[in-house]
């Protein structure tokens, strides 16, 4: 396989104790899988290659203690570079780095750092210093770690503030939602109460109209009956004349019977019967008596006139 890819290299042949020298190999990428198979190689030299970036799985090489990446073309380091927690010596001389990942602050065992000849951010460049000797490089490691920890802390605070703001915003939205729901419930309750009151008024109005109609009908009935009762003279109690009516009815019935008997005795063949003879005789006597009585009245009247 090609040399430029870094694959096909016999890494074991290049391993000297715990040091693995892959410098000047014209590498375009790091053979991470092969390196992971050599956990004894705690010192790795990848200087003077053509590396533009490091793969994210490079940070799984946590056995590394010393790493030389100088004189490449690295523009950035992986975001989780801080996973290399055992790293003590890091050489990044002459690359194209502008800044470092925040996870750099987790390299708590870092004691030596060289960031010279990188287009660093002015603040980071001032913190890192020149690293012209061992002492300055050690100071660079300490100062850069402190600087990155401060950035990490600030980012953590910003993240916390953001989370807090999001929580407050969420609480505010929930409160607004609860208020809106309460308002809607109150509105529905008020509408329900108004509808109930409207139905109650309609019921009362219908009931009042019905009562008024009944009262009017009753009054009209009373007015209709009142003239008839007022025009009539007071009627005596009916139980008092009941006996006289009965006697009158009996007399009328007797008179009717007499007339019927008289008619039968005068007009039918029964006139020769003994009973009818007596009746006819009595009738003639009564008529004669009435005539005599009338003649007497005429005489008395004539005498009184004279």
Short mmCIF file of C-alpha atoms in Angstrom, two decimals:
data_model
loop_
_atom_site.label_atom_id
_atom_site.label_comp_id
_atom_site.label_asym_id
_atom_site.label_seq_id
_atom_site.Cartn_x
_atom_site.Cartn_y
_atom_site.Cartn_z
CA UNK A 1 0.00 0.00 0.00
CA UNK A 2 1.09 3.60 -0.52
CA UNK A 3 3.41 5.29 1.87
CA UNK A 4 1.47 8.53 1.73
CA UNK A 5 -1.60 6.97 3.37
CA UNK A 6 0.46 5.62 6.24
CA UNK A 7 -1.02 2.19 5.71
CA UNK A 8 1.27 -0.68 4.84
CA UNK A 9 3.98 0.72 7.08
CA UNK A 10 5.43 -1.85 9.41
CA UNK A 11 4.83 0.02 12.68
CA UNK A 12 6.35 -2.75 14.73
CA UNK A 13 9.59 -2.35 12.85
CA UNK A 14 9.63 1.33 13.75
CA UNK A 15 8.82 0.70 17.41
CA UNK A 16 11.84 1.19 19.64
CA UNK A 17 10.89 0.33 23.19
CA UNK A 18 8.00 2.66 23.92
CA UNK A 19 8.92 5.11 21.15
CA UNK A 20 7.32 5.05 17.71
CA UNK A 21 8.86 7.36 15.11
CA UNK A 22 6.61 8.12 12.11
CA UNK A 23 8.24 11.44 11.22
CA UNK A 24 9.21 12.25 7.63
CA UNK A 25 6.92 9.52 6.33
CA UNK A 26 4.93 11.86 4.06
CA UNK A 27 1.74 10.92 5.88
CA UNK A 28 -1.56 12.46 4.85
CA UNK A 29 -3.52 10.72 7.60
CA UNK A 30 -2.78 8.99 10.88
CA UNK A 31 -2.97 5.17 10.98
CA UNK A 32 -5.08 5.19 14.15
CA UNK A 33 -6.13 1.54 14.04
CA UNK A 34 -2.51 0.32 13.79
CA UNK A 35 -1.45 2.73 16.54
CA UNK A 36 -4.24 1.50 18.80
CA UNK A 37 -2.83 -2.02 18.40
CA UNK A 38 0.47 -0.80 19.92
CA UNK A 39 -0.43 0.42 23.41
CA UNK A 40 3.24 0.15 24.36
CA UNK A 41 4.04 3.08 22.06
CA UNK A 42 3.52 5.86 24.59
CA UNK A 43 5.85 8.22 22.70
CA UNK A 44 4.68 9.04 19.17
CA UNK A 45 6.49 11.25 16.66
CA UNK A 46 4.36 12.39 13.71
CA UNK A 47 6.43 15.49 12.87
CA UNK A 48 7.33 16.62 9.35
CA UNK A 49 4.36 15.05 7.56
CA UNK A 50 1.43 16.40 5.53
CA UNK A 51 -1.28 16.12 8.19
CA UNK A 52 -4.08 18.64 7.77
CA UNK A 53 -6.32 17.25 10.48
CA UNK A 54 -6.53 14.44 12.97
CA UNK A 55 -9.41 11.96 12.88
CA UNK A 56 -11.79 11.98 15.85
CA UNK A 57 -10.81 8.42 16.79
CA UNK A 58 -7.23 9.65 17.26
CA UNK A 59 -8.37 10.73 20.74
CA UNK A 60 -8.87 7.07 21.64
CA UNK A 61 -5.06 6.70 21.85
CA UNK A 62 -5.18 7.46 25.55
CA UNK A 63 -1.94 5.62 26.23
CA UNK A 64 0.08 8.43 24.63
CA UNK A 65 2.36 10.32 27.00
CA UNK A 66 4.44 12.31 24.53
CA UNK A 67 3.18 13.49 21.12
CA UNK A 68 5.07 15.40 18.46
CA UNK A 69 2.91 16.94 15.74
CA UNK A 70 5.28 19.72 14.76
CA UNK A 71 5.81 20.88 11.18
CA UNK A 72 2.53 19.64 9.74
CA UNK A 73 -0.37 21.61 8.33
CA UNK A 74 -2.89 21.10 11.12
CA UNK A 75 -5.63 23.72 11.07
CA UNK A 76 -7.46 22.43 14.11
CA UNK A 77 -7.45 19.68 16.71
CA UNK A 78 -10.37 17.30 17.36
CA UNK A 79 -13.03 18.70 19.72
CA UNK A 80 -12.48 15.85 22.18
CA UNK A 81 -8.67 16.19 22.16
CA UNK A 82 -8.88 16.43 25.95
CA UNK A 83 -9.50 12.68 26.14
CA UNK A 84 -5.72 12.21 25.90
CA UNK A 85 -5.55 12.66 29.67
CA UNK A 86 -2.15 10.93 30.04
CA UNK A 87 -0.45 13.34 27.68
CA UNK A 88 2.48 15.17 29.32
CA UNK A 89 4.46 16.51 26.36
CA UNK A 90 2.87 18.10 23.26
CA UNK A 91 4.70 19.71 20.39
CA UNK A 92 2.55 21.68 17.93
CA UNK A 93 5.31 23.83 16.46
CA UNK A 94 4.86 25.26 12.97
CA UNK A 95 1.25 24.35 12.14
CA UNK A 96 -1.75 26.42 11.12
CA UNK A 97 -3.65 26.45 14.41
CA UNK A 98 -5.64 29.53 15.35
CA UNK A 99 -7.22 28.24 18.53
CA UNK A 100 -7.49 25.13 20.67
CA UNK A 101 -10.59 23.04 21.54
CA UNK A 102 -12.11 23.76 24.95
CA UNK A 103 -11.54 20.13 25.96
CA UNK A 104 -7.82 21.00 25.95
CA UNK A 105 -8.40 22.08 29.54
CA UNK A 106 -8.85 18.40 30.53
CA UNK A 107 -5.16 17.62 29.80
CA UNK A 108 -4.41 17.84 33.53
CA UNK A 109 -1.05 15.99 33.21
CA UNK A 110 0.31 18.27 30.47
CA UNK A 111 3.67 19.69 31.56
CA UNK A 112 5.28 20.80 28.28
CA UNK A 113 3.73 22.65 25.32
CA UNK A 114 5.07 24.36 22.21
CA UNK A 115 2.70 26.46 20.08
CA UNK A 116 5.29 28.59 18.27
CA UNK A 117 4.89 29.49 14.59
CA UNK A 118 1.09 29.13 14.53
CA UNK A 119 -1.31 31.93 13.52
CA UNK A 120 -2.77 31.85 17.01
CA UNK A 121 -5.49 34.09 18.31
CA UNK A 122 -3.72 37.10 19.88
CA UNK A 123 -4.99 36.31 23.37
CA UNK A 124 -3.93 32.67 23.15
CA UNK A 125 -0.58 33.65 21.63
CA UNK A 126 0.08 36.02 24.52
CA UNK A 127 -0.79 33.32 27.06
CA UNK A 128 1.37 30.66 25.36
CA UNK A 129 4.47 32.86 25.14
CA UNK A 130 7.57 32.07 23.07
CA UNK A 131 8.60 28.61 24.40
CA UNK A 132 12.24 29.27 23.59
CA UNK A 133 13.56 26.97 26.30
CA UNK A 134 12.43 24.18 28.60
CA UNK A 135 11.22 26.54 31.29
CA UNK A 136 9.14 28.65 28.91
CA UNK A 137 7.57 25.54 27.37
CA UNK A 138 6.62 24.26 30.82
CA UNK A 139 5.17 27.66 31.69
CA UNK A 140 3.30 27.62 28.39
CA UNK A 141 1.69 24.31 29.33
CA UNK A 142 0.58 25.67 32.72
CA UNK A 143 -0.66 29.01 31.40
CA UNK A 144 -2.47 27.55 28.39
CA UNK A 145 -4.19 24.98 30.61
CA UNK A 146 -5.29 27.73 32.98
CA UNK A 147 -6.48 29.82 30.06
CA UNK A 148 -8.43 26.95 28.55
CA UNK A 149 -9.90 26.08 31.95
CA UNK A 150 -11.06 29.69 32.29
CA UNK A 151 -12.62 29.49 28.82
CA UNK A 152 -14.23 26.19 29.73
CA UNK A 153 -15.57 27.65 32.97
CA UNK A 154 -16.93 30.67 31.14
CA UNK A 155 -18.52 28.44 28.54
CA UNK A 156 -19.95 26.29 31.32
CA UNK A 157 -21.34 29.42 32.96
CA UNK A 158 -22.75 30.59 29.65
CA UNK A 159 -24.21 27.15 29.11
CA UNK A 160 -25.71 27.24 32.59
CA UNK A 161 -27.06 30.73 32.00
CA UNK A 162 -28.48 29.57 28.69
CA UNK A 163 -30.03 26.53 30.31
CA UNK A 164 -31.37 28.71 33.11
CA UNK A 165 -32.75 31.17 30.58
CA UNK A 166 -34.31 28.29 28.65
CA UNK A 167 -35.80 26.90 31.86
CA UNK A 168 -37.16 30.31 32.80
CA UNK A 169 -38.49 30.74 29.29
CA UNK A 170 -40.08 27.32 29.51
CA UNK A 171 -41.55 28.18 32.90
CA UNK A 172 -42.81 31.45 31.46
CA UNK A 173 -44.37 29.64 28.52
CA UNK A 174 -45.92 27.11 30.88
CA UNK A 175 -47.21 29.92 33.11
CA UNK A 176 -48.62 31.72 30.07
CA UNK A 177 -50.16 28.47 28.88
CA UNK A 178 -51.68 27.85 32.31
CA UNK A 179 -52.95 31.43 32.42
CA UNK A 180 -54.40 31.05 28.93
CA UNK A 181 -56.07 27.77 29.87
CA UNK A 182 -57.40 29.33 33.09
CA UNK A 183 -58.73 32.28 31.09
CA UNK A 184 -60.37 29.93 28.62
CA UNK A 185 -61.89 27.93 31.47
CA UNK A 186 -63.16 31.13 33.07
CA UNK A 187 -64.58 32.26 29.74
CA UNK A 188 -66.33 28.92 29.22
CA UNK A 189 -67.62 29.06 32.79
CA UNK A 190 -68.93 32.61 32.28
CA UNK A 191 -70.54 31.68 28.97
CA UNK A 192 -72.13 28.66 30.61
CA UNK A 193 -73.43 30.82 33.47
CA UNK A 194 -74.79 33.39 30.99
CA UNK A 195 -76.48 30.66 28.99
CA UNK A 196 -78.00 29.23 32.16
CA UNK A 197 -79.19 32.70 33.22
CA UNK A 198 -80.68 33.26 29.75
CA UNK A 199 -82.57 29.96 29.91
CA UNK A 200 -83.75 30.79 33.43
CA UNK A 201 -85.09 34.19 32.27
CA UNK A 202 -86.85 32.54 29.35
CA UNK A 203 -88.35 29.98 31.71
CA UNK A 204 -89.49 32.71 34.12
CA UNK A 205 -90.93 34.74 31.23
CA UNK A 206 -92.82 31.73 29.89
CA UNK A 207 -94.08 30.89 33.36
CA UNK A 208 -95.18 34.50 33.98
CA UNK A 209 -96.92 34.61 30.58
CA UNK A 210 -98.68 31.37 31.34
CA UNK A 211 -99.81 32.64 34.75
CA UNK A 212 -100.97 35.91 33.19
CA UNK A 213 -102.93 34.01 30.55
CA UNK A 214 -104.54 31.80 33.20
CA UNK A 215 -105.40 34.87 35.28
CA UNK A 216 -106.87 36.64 32.26
CA UNK A 217 -108.92 33.60 31.31
CA UNK A 218 -110.19 33.25 34.87
CA UNK A 219 -111.11 36.95 35.02
CA UNK A 220 -112.98 36.73 31.72
CA UNK A 221 -114.89 33.72 33.02
CA UNK A 222 -115.81 35.57 36.21
CA UNK A 223 -116.92 38.65 34.23
CA UNK A 224 -119.02 36.47 31.96
CA UNK A 225 -120.85 34.84 34.86
CA UNK A 226 -121.21 37.91 37.06
CA UNK A 227 -123.96 39.86 35.10
CA UNK A 228 -126.27 36.85 34.99
CA UNK A 229 -125.88 36.29 38.68
CA UNK A 230 -126.29 40.02 39.48
CA UNK A 231 -129.41 40.51 37.30
CA UNK A 232 -131.29 37.74 39.01
CA UNK A 233 -132.98 38.49 42.32
CA UNK A 234 -131.76 36.50 45.23
CA UNK A 235 -133.33 33.10 45.07
CA UNK A 236 -134.86 31.76 48.26
CA UNK A 237 -133.52 28.53 49.51
CA UNK A 238 -134.88 25.73 47.45
CA UNK A 239 -135.53 23.39 50.34
CA UNK A 240 -138.34 25.64 51.70
CA UNK A 241 -140.82 25.60 48.75
CA UNK A 242 -140.26 22.00 47.94
CA UNK A 243 -143.44 20.86 49.92
CA UNK A 244 -145.75 23.39 48.20
CA UNK A 245 -144.55 22.28 44.80
CA UNK A 246 -145.24 18.72 45.76
CA UNK A 247 -148.81 19.59 46.91
CA UNK A 248 -149.36 21.59 43.71
CA UNK A 249 -148.19 18.71 41.63
CA UNK A 250 -150.53 16.35 43.52
CA UNK A 251 -153.51 18.72 43.04
CA UNK A 252 -152.74 19.12 39.36
CA UNK A 253 -152.49 15.38 39.02
CA UNK A 254 -155.84 14.90 40.84
CA UNK A 255 -157.44 17.58 38.66
CA UNK A 256 -156.04 15.91 35.58
CA UNK A 257 -157.42 12.58 36.73
CA UNK A 258 -160.85 14.15 37.39
CA UNK A 259 -160.91 15.76 33.96
CA UNK A 260 -159.88 12.52 32.35
CA UNK A 261 -162.60 10.64 34.27
CA UNK A 262 -165.18 13.28 33.42
CA UNK A 263 -164.22 13.18 29.76
CA UNK A 264 -164.42 9.41 29.74
CA UNK A 265 -167.79 9.45 31.42
CA UNK A 266 -169.20 12.11 29.04
CA UNK A 267 -167.75 11.02 25.75
CA UNK A 268 -167.43 7.25 25.91
CA UNK A 269 -169.74 4.32 26.37
CA UNK A 270 -168.81 4.29 30.08
CA UNK A 271 -171.35 7.07 30.75
CA UNK A 272 -174.04 4.48 31.58
CA UNK A 273 -171.90 2.86 34.18
CA UNK A 274 -172.84 3.52 37.82
CA UNK A 275 -169.57 5.32 38.52
CA UNK A 276 -169.90 7.54 35.48
CA UNK A 277 -173.58 8.25 36.31
CA UNK A 278 -172.49 9.51 39.72
CA UNK A 279 -169.70 11.54 38.14
CA UNK A 280 -172.01 13.08 35.57
CA UNK A 281 -174.57 13.89 38.22
CA UNK A 282 -171.91 15.51 40.37
CA UNK A 283 -170.66 17.49 37.38
CA UNK A 284 -174.13 18.78 36.56
CA UNK A 285 -174.70 19.79 40.17
CA UNK A 286 -171.40 21.65 40.24
CA UNK A 287 -172.22 23.43 36.98
CA UNK A 288 -175.68 24.35 38.24
CA UNK A 289 -174.22 25.66 41.46
CA UNK A 290 -171.72 27.75 39.54
CA UNK A 291 -174.49 29.15 37.33
CA UNK A 292 -176.63 30.00 40.34
CA UNK A 293 -173.62 31.62 41.93
CA UNK A 294 -173.07 33.68 38.78
CA UNK A 295 -176.74 34.70 38.64
CA UNK A 296 -176.58 35.72 42.30
CA UNK A 297 -173.52 37.86 41.59
CA UNK A 298 -175.31 39.53 38.66
CA UNK A 299 -178.37 40.27 40.80
CA UNK A 300 -176.29 41.70 43.58
CA UNK A 301 -174.35 43.79 41.12
CA UNK A 302 -177.63 45.04 39.55
CA UNK A 303 -179.08 45.93 42.93
CA UNK A 304 -175.94 47.74 43.97
CA UNK A 305 -176.04 49.80 40.82
CA UNK A 306 -179.66 50.79 41.47
#
